[in-house]
PDB file of C-alpha atoms in Angstrom:
ATOM      1  CA  MET A   1      21.387  84.125   5.246  1.00 86.00           C
ATOM      2  CA  ALA A   2      22.377  82.393   8.492  1.00 90.00           C
ATOM      3  CA  GLY A   3      24.327  84.173  11.176  1.00 96.00           C
ATOM      4  CA  ILE A   4      27.647  83.160  12.751  1.00 98.00           C
ATOM      5  CA  LEU A   5      28.316  81.434  16.060  1.00 98.00           C
ATOM      6  CA  TYR A   6      31.472  82.787  17.705  1.00 98.00           C
ATOM      7  CA  LEU A   7      33.183  80.657  20.355  1.00 98.00           C
ATOM      8  CA  VAL A   8      34.827  83.289  22.532  1.00 98.00           C
ATOM      9  CA  GLY A   9      37.506  82.313  25.033  1.00 97.00           C
ATOM     10  CA  THR A  10      37.306  84.298  28.271  1.00 97.00           C
ATOM     11  CA  PRO A  11      39.820  84.691  31.129  1.00 97.00           C
ATOM     12  CA  ILE A  12      40.203  81.824  33.601  1.00 96.00           C
ATOM     13  CA  GLY A  13      40.921  84.271  36.408  1.00 92.00           C
ATOM     14  CA  ASN A  14      42.734  87.440  35.445  1.00 95.00           C
ATOM     15  CA  LEU A  15      40.512  89.738  33.344  1.00 94.00           C
ATOM     16  CA  GLY A  16      43.633  91.227  31.785  1.00 94.00           C
ATOM     17  CA  ASP A  17      44.027  88.025  29.772  1.00 96.00           C
ATOM     18  CA  ILE A  18      41.085  88.757  27.480  1.00 97.00           C
ATOM     19  CA  SER A  19      42.122  89.480  23.901  1.00 97.00           C
ATOM     20  CA  SER A  20      41.276  92.575  21.891  1.00 97.00           C
ATOM     21  CA  ARG A  21      39.661  90.330  19.281  1.00 98.00           C
ATOM     22  CA  ALA A  22      37.423  88.785  21.945  1.00 98.00           C
ATOM     23  CA  LEU A  23      36.316  92.246  23.061  1.00 98.00           C
ATOM     24  CA  GLU A  24      35.640  93.302  19.464  1.00 98.00           C
ATOM     25  CA  THR A  25      33.533  90.184  18.897  1.00 98.00           C
ATOM     26  CA  LEU A  26      31.527  90.594  22.107  1.00 98.00           C
ATOM     27  CA  SER A  27      30.828  94.191  21.103  1.00 98.00           C
ATOM     28  CA  SER A  28      29.711  93.345  17.569  1.00 98.00           C
ATOM     29  CA  VAL A  29      27.401  90.312  17.913  1.00 98.00           C
ATOM     30  CA  ASP A  30      23.624  90.529  18.196  1.00 98.00           C
ATOM     31  CA  PHE A  31      23.505  88.613  21.468  1.00 98.00           C
ATOM     32  CA  ILE A  32      25.632  86.568  23.887  1.00 98.00           C
ATOM     33  CA  ALA A  33      24.859  83.057  25.163  1.00 97.00           C
ATOM     34  CA  ALA A  34      26.478  82.611  28.570  1.00 96.00           C
ATOM     35  CA  GLU A  35      26.881  79.746  31.031  1.00 94.00           C
ATOM     36  CA  ASP A  36      26.021  82.103  33.908  1.00 95.00           C
ATOM     37  CA  THR A  37      24.788  85.543  32.874  1.00 96.00           C
ATOM     38  CA  ARG A  38      25.809  87.013  36.244  1.00 96.00           C
ATOM     39  CA  VAL A  39      29.430  86.031  35.725  1.00 96.00           C
ATOM     40  CA  THR A  40      29.488  87.235  32.120  1.00 97.00           C
ATOM     41  CA  LEU A  41      27.806  90.507  33.062  1.00 97.00           C
ATOM     42  CA  LYS A  42      30.749  91.338  35.350  1.00 96.00           C
ATOM     43  CA  LEU A  43      33.111  90.842  32.413  1.00 97.00           C
ATOM     44  CA  LEU A  44      30.974  92.959  30.084  1.00 97.00           C
ATOM     45  CA  ASN A  45      30.611  95.753  32.654  1.00 97.00           C
ATOM     46  CA  ARG A  46      34.364  95.790  33.186  1.00 96.00           C
ATOM     47  CA  PHE A  47      34.861  96.618  29.489  1.00 97.00           C
ATOM     48  CA  GLU A  48      31.666  98.698  29.101  1.00 97.00           C
ATOM     49  CA  ILE A  49      29.998  96.302  26.670  1.00 98.00           C
ATOM     50  CA  LYS A  50      26.190  96.228  26.553  1.00 97.00           C
ATOM     51  CA  LYS A  51      24.604  93.273  24.772  1.00 97.00           C
ATOM     52  CA  PRO A  52      21.505  91.101  25.291  1.00 97.00           C
ATOM     53  CA  LEU A  53      22.327  87.972  27.296  1.00 97.00           C
ATOM     54  CA  ILE A  54      20.680  84.565  27.320  1.00 96.00           C
ATOM     55  CA  CYS A  55      21.514  81.694  29.669  1.00 96.00           C
ATOM     56  CA  TYR A  56      22.739  78.498  27.984  1.00 95.00           C
ATOM     57  CA  PHE A  57      24.083  75.808  30.304  1.00 91.00           C
ATOM     58  CA  GLU A  58      23.965  72.086  31.097  1.00 88.00           C
ATOM     59  CA  HIS A  59      20.406  71.865  32.394  1.00 89.00           C
ATOM     60  CA  ASN A  60      18.652  73.935  29.710  1.00 92.00           C
ATOM     61  CA  ARG A  61      20.788  73.134  26.670  1.00 88.00           C
ATOM     62  CA  ALA A  62      18.041  71.161  24.883  1.00 89.00           C
ATOM     63  CA  GLU A  63      15.408  73.895  25.126  1.00 91.00           C
ATOM     64  CA  MET A  64      17.722  76.900  24.757  1.00 93.00           C
ATOM     65  CA  GLY A  65      19.802  75.163  22.110  1.00 92.00           C
ATOM     66  CA  GLU A  66      16.778  75.065  19.791  1.00 94.00           C
ATOM     67  CA  LYS A  67      16.059  78.738  20.372  1.00 95.00           C
ATOM     68  CA  LEU A  68      19.698  79.669  19.864  1.00 95.00           C
ATOM     69  CA  LEU A  69      19.833  77.675  16.632  1.00 95.00           C
ATOM     70  CA  SER A  70      16.627  79.330  15.346  1.00 96.00           C
ATOM     71  CA  ARG A  71      18.050  82.785  15.940  1.00 97.00           C
ATOM     72  CA  LEU A  72      21.280  81.868  14.139  1.00 97.00           C
ATOM     73  CA  MET A  73      19.342  80.470  11.167  1.00 96.00           C
ATOM     74  CA  ALA A  74      17.329  83.698  11.084  1.00 97.00           C
ATOM     75  CA  GLY A  75      20.562  85.640  10.514  1.00 97.00           C
ATOM     76  CA  GLU A  76      21.553  86.784  14.006  1.00 98.00           C
ATOM     77  CA  SER A  77      25.134  86.438  15.230  1.00 98.00           C
ATOM     78  CA  CYS A  78      25.914  85.005  18.669  1.00 98.00           C
ATOM     79  CA  ALA A  79      28.956  84.868  20.957  1.00 98.00           C
ATOM     80  CA  LEU A  80      29.032  81.720  23.075  1.00 98.00           C
ATOM     81  CA  VAL A  81      30.990  82.063  26.340  1.00 97.00           C
ATOM     82  CA  THR A  82      31.531  80.040  29.498  1.00 96.00           C
ATOM     83  CA  ASP A  83      32.310  81.384  32.949  1.00 94.00           C
ATOM     84  CA  ALA A  84      36.017  80.828  32.232  1.00 94.00           C
ATOM     85  CA  GLY A  85      38.094  79.475  29.366  1.00 95.00           C
ATOM     86  CA  MET A  86      37.081  78.109  25.971  1.00 95.00           C
ATOM     87  CA  PRO A  87      33.445  77.179  25.372  1.00 95.00           C
ATOM     88  CA  ALA A  88      32.553  73.710  23.994  1.00 92.00           C
ATOM     89  CA  ILE A  89      35.398  72.036  25.928  1.00 89.00           C
ATOM     90  CA  SER A  90      33.869  69.809  28.637  1.00 83.00           C
ATOM     91  CA  ASP A  91      30.893  72.089  28.159  1.00 87.00           C
ATOM     92  CA  PRO A  92      27.375  71.862  26.634  1.00 89.00           C
ATOM     93  CA  GLY A  93      28.566  74.240  23.918  1.00 91.00           C
ATOM     94  CA  GLU A  94      29.711  71.169  22.003  1.00 93.00           C
ATOM     95  CA  ASP A  95      26.026  70.409  21.321  1.00 94.00           C
ATOM     96  CA  ILE A  96      25.268  73.729  19.652  1.00 95.00           C
ATOM     97  CA  VAL A  97      28.493  73.535  17.625  1.00 96.00           C
ATOM     98  CA  ARG A  98      27.395  70.114  16.363  1.00 96.00           C
ATOM     99  CA  GLN A  99      23.960  71.468  15.438  1.00 95.00           C
ATOM    100  CA  CYS A 100      25.530  74.383  13.602  1.00 96.00           C
ATOM    101  CA  ALA A 101      27.706  71.972  11.624  1.00 96.00           C
ATOM    102  CA  LEU A 102      24.639  69.917  10.666  1.00 96.00           C
ATOM    103  CA  HIS A 103      22.734  73.004   9.505  1.00 95.00           C
ATOM    104  CA  GLY A 104      25.609  74.644   7.638  1.00 95.00           C
ATOM    105  CA  ILE A 105      25.967  77.551  10.084  1.00 97.00           C
ATOM    106  CA  THR A 106      29.446  79.064  10.271  1.00 97.00           C
ATOM    107  CA  VAL A 107      31.286  78.573  13.579  1.00 98.00           C
ATOM    108  CA  CYS A 108      34.233  80.854  14.278  1.00 98.00           C
ATOM    109  CA  ALA A 109      36.612  80.413  17.221  1.00 97.00           C
ATOM    110  CA  ILE A 110      38.122  83.393  19.041  1.00 98.00           C
ATOM    111  CA  PRO A 111      40.901  81.585  20.947  1.00 96.00           C
ATOM    112  CA  GLY A 112      41.487  82.401  24.568  1.00 94.00           C
ATOM    113  CA  PRO A 113      42.775  80.991  27.857  1.00 94.00           C
ATOM    114  CA  SER A 114      42.281  77.298  28.596  1.00 94.00           C
ATOM    115  CA  ALA A 115      42.624  75.921  32.118  1.00 95.00           C
ATOM    116  CA  CYS A 116      43.660  72.425  31.025  1.00 96.00           C
ATOM    117  CA  VAL A 117      46.459  73.553  28.681  1.00 96.00           C
ATOM    118  CA  THR A 118      47.651  76.212  31.147  1.00 97.00           C
ATOM    119  CA  ALA A 119      47.914  73.604  33.905  1.00 98.00           C
ATOM    120  CA  LEU A 120      49.713  71.157  31.606  1.00 98.00           C
ATOM    121  CA  ALA A 121      52.285  73.796  30.688  1.00 97.00           C
ATOM    122  CA  MET A 122      53.005  74.472  34.379  1.00 97.00           C
ATOM    123  CA  SER A 123      52.918  70.841  35.532  1.00 97.00           C
ATOM    124  CA  GLY A 124      56.497  69.828  34.872  1.00 96.00           C
ATOM    125  CA  LEU A 125      55.175  66.539  33.416  1.00 97.00           C
ATOM    126  CA  PRO A 126      55.614  65.434  29.769  1.00 96.00           C
ATOM    127  CA  THR A 127      53.619  67.639  27.391  1.00 97.00           C
ATOM    128  CA  GLN A 128      54.339  66.039  24.000  1.00 96.00           C
ATOM    129  CA  ARG A 129      51.342  63.694  24.312  1.00 96.00           C
ATOM    130  CA  PHE A 130      48.416  64.180  26.673  1.00 97.00           C
ATOM    131  CA  CYS A 131      44.705  63.438  27.038  1.00 97.00           C
ATOM    132  CA  PHE A 132      41.975  65.552  28.595  1.00 97.00           C
ATOM    133  CA  GLU A 133      39.568  63.518  30.744  1.00 97.00           C
ATOM    134  CA  GLY A 134      37.413  66.299  32.242  1.00 94.00           C
ATOM    135  CA  PHE A 135      35.451  65.525  35.413  1.00 94.00           C
ATOM    136  CA  LEU A 136      35.175  61.983  36.731  1.00 96.00           C
ATOM    137  CA  SER A 137      31.636  60.711  37.181  1.00 93.00           C
ATOM    138  CA  THR A 138      30.258  60.611  40.715  1.00 90.00           C
ATOM    139  CA  THR A 139      28.389  57.394  39.841  1.00 93.00           C
ATOM    140  CA  ASN A 140      30.434  54.476  41.165  1.00 93.00           C
ATOM    141  CA  LYS A 141      30.051  52.231  38.111  1.00 94.00           C
ATOM    142  CA  SER A 142      30.870  54.916  35.517  1.00 96.00           C
ATOM    143  CA  ARG A 143      33.730  56.227  37.625  1.00 96.00           C
ATOM    144  CA  ARG A 144      35.233  52.754  38.022  1.00 94.00           C
ATOM    145  CA  GLU A 145      34.952  52.015  34.296  1.00 95.00           C
ATOM    146  CA  HIS A 146      36.554  55.363  33.417  1.00 97.00           C
ATOM    147  CA  LEU A 147      39.525  54.772  35.724  1.00 96.00           C
ATOM    148  CA  GLU A 148      39.982  51.159  34.606  1.00 95.00           C
ATOM    149  CA  GLN A 149      40.251  52.351  31.003  1.00 96.00           C
ATOM    150  CA  LEU A 150      43.062  54.725  31.994  1.00 97.00           C
ATOM    151  CA  VAL A 151      45.247  52.338  34.007  1.00 94.00           C
ATOM    152  CA  GLY A 152      47.558  51.681  31.050  1.00 93.00           C
ATOM    153  CA  GLU A 153      47.313  55.195  29.536  1.00 96.00           C
ATOM    154  CA  LYS A 154      50.880  56.342  28.838  1.00 96.00           C
ATOM    155  CA  ARG A 155      50.005  59.938  27.966  1.00 97.00           C
ATOM    156  CA  THR A 156      49.896  62.650  30.616  1.00 98.00           C
ATOM    157  CA  MET A 157      46.287  62.881  31.844  1.00 98.00           C
ATOM    158  CA  ILE A 158      44.374  66.057  32.726  1.00 98.00           C
ATOM    159  CA  PHE A 159      41.296  66.164  34.966  1.00 98.00           C
ATOM    160  CA  TYR A 160      39.074  68.856  36.488  1.00 96.00           C
ATOM    161  CA  GLU A 161      37.918  68.542  40.094  1.00 97.00           C
ATOM    162  CA  ALA A 162      35.976  70.475  42.700  1.00 95.00           C
ATOM    163  CA  PRO A 163      37.543  70.979  46.155  1.00 96.00           C
ATOM    164  CA  HIS A 164      34.966  68.924  48.074  1.00 96.00           C
ATOM    165  CA  LYS A 165      35.580  65.920  45.788  1.00 97.00           C
ATOM    166  CA  LEU A 166      39.365  66.177  45.638  1.00 98.00           C
ATOM    167  CA  MET A 167      40.263  63.694  48.385  1.00 97.00           C
ATOM    168  CA  ARG A 168      38.094  60.947  46.907  1.00 97.00           C
ATOM    169  CA  THR A 169      39.616  61.505  43.491  1.00 98.00           C
ATOM    170  CA  LEU A 170      43.191  61.446  44.785  1.00 98.00           C
ATOM    171  CA  SER A 171      42.475  58.216  46.692  1.00 96.00           C
ATOM    172  CA  ASP A 172      40.991  56.644  43.559  1.00 96.00           C
ATOM    173  CA  PHE A 173      44.005  57.730  41.497  1.00 97.00           C
ATOM    174  CA  LEU A 174      46.343  56.098  44.016  1.00 95.00           C
ATOM    175  CA  GLU A 175      44.291  52.892  44.000  1.00 94.00           C
ATOM    176  CA  TYR A 176      44.103  52.564  40.215  1.00 95.00           C
ATOM    177  CA  PHE A 177      47.340  54.199  39.024  1.00 95.00           C
ATOM    178  CA  GLY A 178      49.761  53.564  41.889  1.00 94.00           C
ATOM    179  CA  ASP A 179      51.885  56.275  43.476  1.00 94.00           C
ATOM    180  CA  ARG A 180      52.548  58.402  40.399  1.00 94.00           C
ATOM    181  CA  GLN A 181      53.480  62.065  40.174  1.00 96.00           C
ATOM    182  CA  ILE A 182      50.712  64.669  40.017  1.00 98.00           C
ATOM    183  CA  ALA A 183      50.574  68.443  39.595  1.00 98.00           C
ATOM    184  CA  LEU A 184      47.639  70.121  41.357  1.00 98.00           C
ATOM    185  CA  CYS A 185      46.913  73.557  39.895  1.00 98.00           C
ATOM    186  CA  ARG A 186      44.506  76.056  41.463  1.00 96.00           C
ATOM    187  CA  GLU A 187      43.725  79.781  41.263  1.00 94.00           C
ATOM    188  CA  MET A 188      45.614  79.969  37.972  1.00 95.00           C
ATOM    189  CA  THR A 189      46.362  83.511  36.741  1.00 95.00           C
ATOM    190  CA  LYS A 190      45.050  84.903  40.057  1.00 93.00           C
ATOM    191  CA  ILE A 191      46.899  86.450  43.001  1.00 92.00           C
ATOM    192  CA  HIS A 192      47.019  83.198  44.973  1.00 91.00           C
ATOM    193  CA  GLU A 193      47.982  80.945  42.051  1.00 95.00           C
ATOM    194  CA  GLU A 194      49.409  77.657  43.309  1.00 96.00           C
ATOM    195  CA  VAL A 195      50.926  74.598  41.663  1.00 97.00           C
ATOM    196  CA  LEU A 196      51.799  71.629  43.874  1.00 97.00           C
ATOM    197  CA  ARG A 197      54.007  68.952  42.287  1.00 97.00           C
ATOM    198  CA  LEU A 198      53.826  65.847  44.464  1.00 94.00           C
ATOM    199  CA  SER A 199      53.377  62.105  44.465  1.00 96.00           C
ATOM    200  CA  LEU A 200      49.775  60.993  44.886  1.00 96.00           C
ATOM    201  CA  SER A 201      50.446  59.709  48.395  1.00 94.00           C
ATOM    202  CA  ALA A 202      52.083  63.010  49.371  1.00 95.00           C
ATOM    203  CA  ALA A 203      49.141  64.951  47.888  1.00 97.00           C
ATOM    204  CA  ILE A 204      46.698  62.950  50.017  1.00 96.00           C
ATOM    205  CA  GLU A 205      48.807  63.622  53.097  1.00 96.00           C
ATOM    206  CA  HIS A 206      48.992  67.344  52.291  1.00 97.00           C
ATOM    207  CA  PHE A 207      45.264  67.842  51.785  1.00 97.00           C
ATOM    208  CA  SER A 208      44.403  65.709  54.806  1.00 96.00           C
ATOM    209  CA  ALA A 209      46.121  68.412  56.860  1.00 96.00           C
ATOM    210  CA  THR A 210      45.153  71.384  54.655  1.00 94.00           C
ATOM    211  CA  PRO A 211      41.546  71.365  53.389  1.00 94.00           C
ATOM    212  CA  PRO A 212      41.466  72.086  49.624  1.00 95.00           C
ATOM    213  CA  LYS A 213      40.033  75.375  48.370  1.00 94.00           C
ATOM    214  CA  GLY A 214      39.189  76.503  44.840  1.00 91.00           C
ATOM    215  CA  GLU A 215      38.680  74.583  41.603  1.00 92.00           C
ATOM    216  CA  PHE A 216      41.514  72.231  40.652  1.00 97.00           C
ATOM    217  CA  VAL A 217      43.116  71.056  37.445  1.00 98.00           C
ATOM    218  CA  LEU A 218      44.908  67.757  38.079  1.00 98.00           C
ATOM    219  CA  VAL A 219      47.742  66.727  35.777  1.00 98.00           C
ATOM    220  CA  VAL A 220      48.687  63.082  36.309  1.00 98.00           C
ATOM    221  CA  GLN A 221      51.745  61.208  35.096  1.00 97.00           C
ATOM    222  CA  GLY A 222      51.007  58.561  32.467  1.00 97.00           C
ATOM    223  CA  ALA A 223      51.701  54.849  32.954  1.00 93.00           C
ATOM    224  CA  PRO A 224      55.401  53.962  32.941  1.00 88.00           C
ATOM    225  CA  ASP A 225      56.845  51.878  30.114  1.00 80.00           C
ATOM    226  CA  GLU A 226      56.838  48.170  30.890  1.00 69.00           C
ATOM    227  CA  GLU A 227      60.205  46.549  31.420  1.00 62.00           C
ATOM    228  CA  PRO A 228      60.990  43.938  28.737  1.00 55.00           C
ATOM    229  CA  GLN A 229      60.640  40.409  30.055  1.00 61.00           C
ATOM    230  CA  GLN A 230      64.008  38.906  31.013  1.00 70.00           C
ATOM    231  CA  LEU A 231      64.496  35.683  29.086  1.00 78.00           C
ATOM    232  CA  SER A 232      66.966  33.001  30.000  1.00 85.00           C
ATOM    233  CA  GLU A 233      70.386  33.103  28.293  1.00 87.00           C
ATOM    234  CA  GLU A 234      69.462  30.036  26.287  1.00 87.00           C
ATOM    235  CA  ASP A 235      66.207  31.548  24.999  1.00 87.00           C
ATOM    236  CA  ALA A 236      67.873  34.906  24.309  1.00 88.00           C
ATOM    237  CA  LEU A 237      70.627  33.275  22.245  1.00 88.00           C
ATOM    238  CA  ALA A 238      68.026  31.209  20.387  1.00 90.00           C
ATOM    239  CA  LEU A 239      66.341  34.447  19.371  1.00 88.00           C
ATOM    240  CA  VAL A 240      69.674  35.855  18.169  1.00 89.00           C
ATOM    241  CA  GLU A 241      70.224  32.723  16.079  1.00 90.00           C
ATOM    242  CA  ARG A 242      66.743  33.039  14.615  1.00 88.00           C
ATOM    243  CA  TYR A 243      67.465  36.589  13.466  1.00 88.00           C
ATOM    244  CA  ARG A 244      70.819  35.487  12.061  1.00 87.00           C
ATOM    245  CA  GLY A 245      68.972  32.836  10.115  1.00 87.00           C
ATOM    246  CA  GLU A 246      66.907  35.630   8.571  1.00 85.00           C
ATOM    247  CA  GLY A 247      70.104  37.088   7.118  1.00 87.00           C
ATOM    248  CA  LEU A 248      71.144  39.590   9.804  1.00 87.00           C
ATOM    249  CA  SER A 249      74.740  39.929  10.927  1.00 90.00           C
ATOM    250  CA  LEU A 250      75.576  38.943  14.511  1.00 88.00           C
ATOM    251  CA  LYS A 251      75.651  42.592  15.626  1.00 87.00           C
ATOM    252  CA  GLU A 252      72.352  43.358  13.901  1.00 85.00           C
ATOM    253  CA  ALA A 253      70.725  40.248  15.357  1.00 85.00           C
ATOM    254  CA  CYS A 254      71.898  41.148  18.873  1.00 86.00           C
ATOM    255  CA  LYS A 255      70.629  44.702  18.515  1.00 83.00           C
ATOM    256  CA  LYS A 256      67.192  43.537  17.337  1.00 83.00           C
ATOM    257  CA  ALA A 257      66.901  40.892  20.077  1.00 85.00           C
ATOM    258  CA  ALA A 258      67.967  43.247  22.875  1.00 81.00           C
ATOM    259  CA  GLY A 259      64.587  44.977  23.125  1.00 70.00           C
ATOM    260  CA  GLU A 260      62.771  41.655  23.425  1.00 75.00           C
ATOM    261  CA  THR A 261      64.972  39.794  25.897  1.00 79.00           C
ATOM    262  CA  GLY A 262      65.960  42.156  28.713  1.00 77.00           C
ATOM    263  CA  PHE A 263      69.646  41.779  27.781  1.00 84.00           C
ATOM    264  CA  SER A 264      71.675  44.607  26.238  1.00 83.00           C
ATOM    265  CA  LYS A 265      73.021  44.176  22.722  1.00 82.00           C
ATOM    266  CA  ASN A 266      76.586  44.031  24.109  1.00 86.00           C
ATOM    267  CA  GLU A 267      75.641  41.281  26.573  1.00 86.00           C
ATOM    268  CA  LEU A 268      74.044  39.257  23.797  1.00 88.00           C
ATOM    269  CA  TYR A 269      77.051  39.774  21.530  1.00 87.00           C
ATOM    270  CA  SER A 270      79.481  38.574  24.205  1.00 89.00           C
ATOM    271  CA  MET A 271      77.300  35.565  25.046  1.00 88.00           C
ATOM    272  CA  ALA A 272      77.017  34.642  21.378  1.00 86.00           C
ATOM    273  CA  LEU A 273      80.802  34.822  20.885  1.00 86.00           C
ATOM    274  CA  GLU A 274      81.426  32.665  23.961  1.00 84.00           C
ATOM    275  CA  LYS A 275      78.976  30.067  22.654  1.00 73.00           C
TER     276      LYS A 275
END
């Protein structure tokens, strides 16, 4: 019988944020697959947990993924963790989850802190609809294509960025998106937690004077709604007449045409009565 892969969320800064269920799972599995065993060992030592560790990260995921899968199919249970947050999100863990799904191995999530959702909640920007974009590519062509695809994105956008790449990313945002609002979140849940809510131009000015430190989550305002094109009075009234010809009353026709003409329904109604 195959084992179980547990996706265990770990603190993004403050160790006090780990859940009792996460600790129980880490204590009960046969082994732990960690992004960086040194980082995970500090967490385990803090809670006096002793378990075999293997290293599973971006550059060895093909080789170690096969070994991990073999052990799961042999009946062992494994806890997959990253250095911080939920595994398999912008993380090579998505590969092993996919392999488990293909081989019928049970995957169980132990929810925990998430840097992207935490930053979104603190951003002050709309949270009803959002998209997570992870890290931008450092390759010019891929980076340009990624940003071009997002120019018209109306949802709030979330990115991760390293401090030494921040200025380039902010400059690219300003070039492609215009001077939108951005929340820059760093050191979340730690003593020096900071959230800066600025325009992109103000953020560039700030970090030109104050070199960025720490890993950042960037929450960027989505594209504004386009203003309806303002038609001429003649064309606007022609549209009202067309809707009236479809059986709508004058008020209903004016209301329907308002969103397509740039005129308010009251303006259209008055113009139609005058005509």
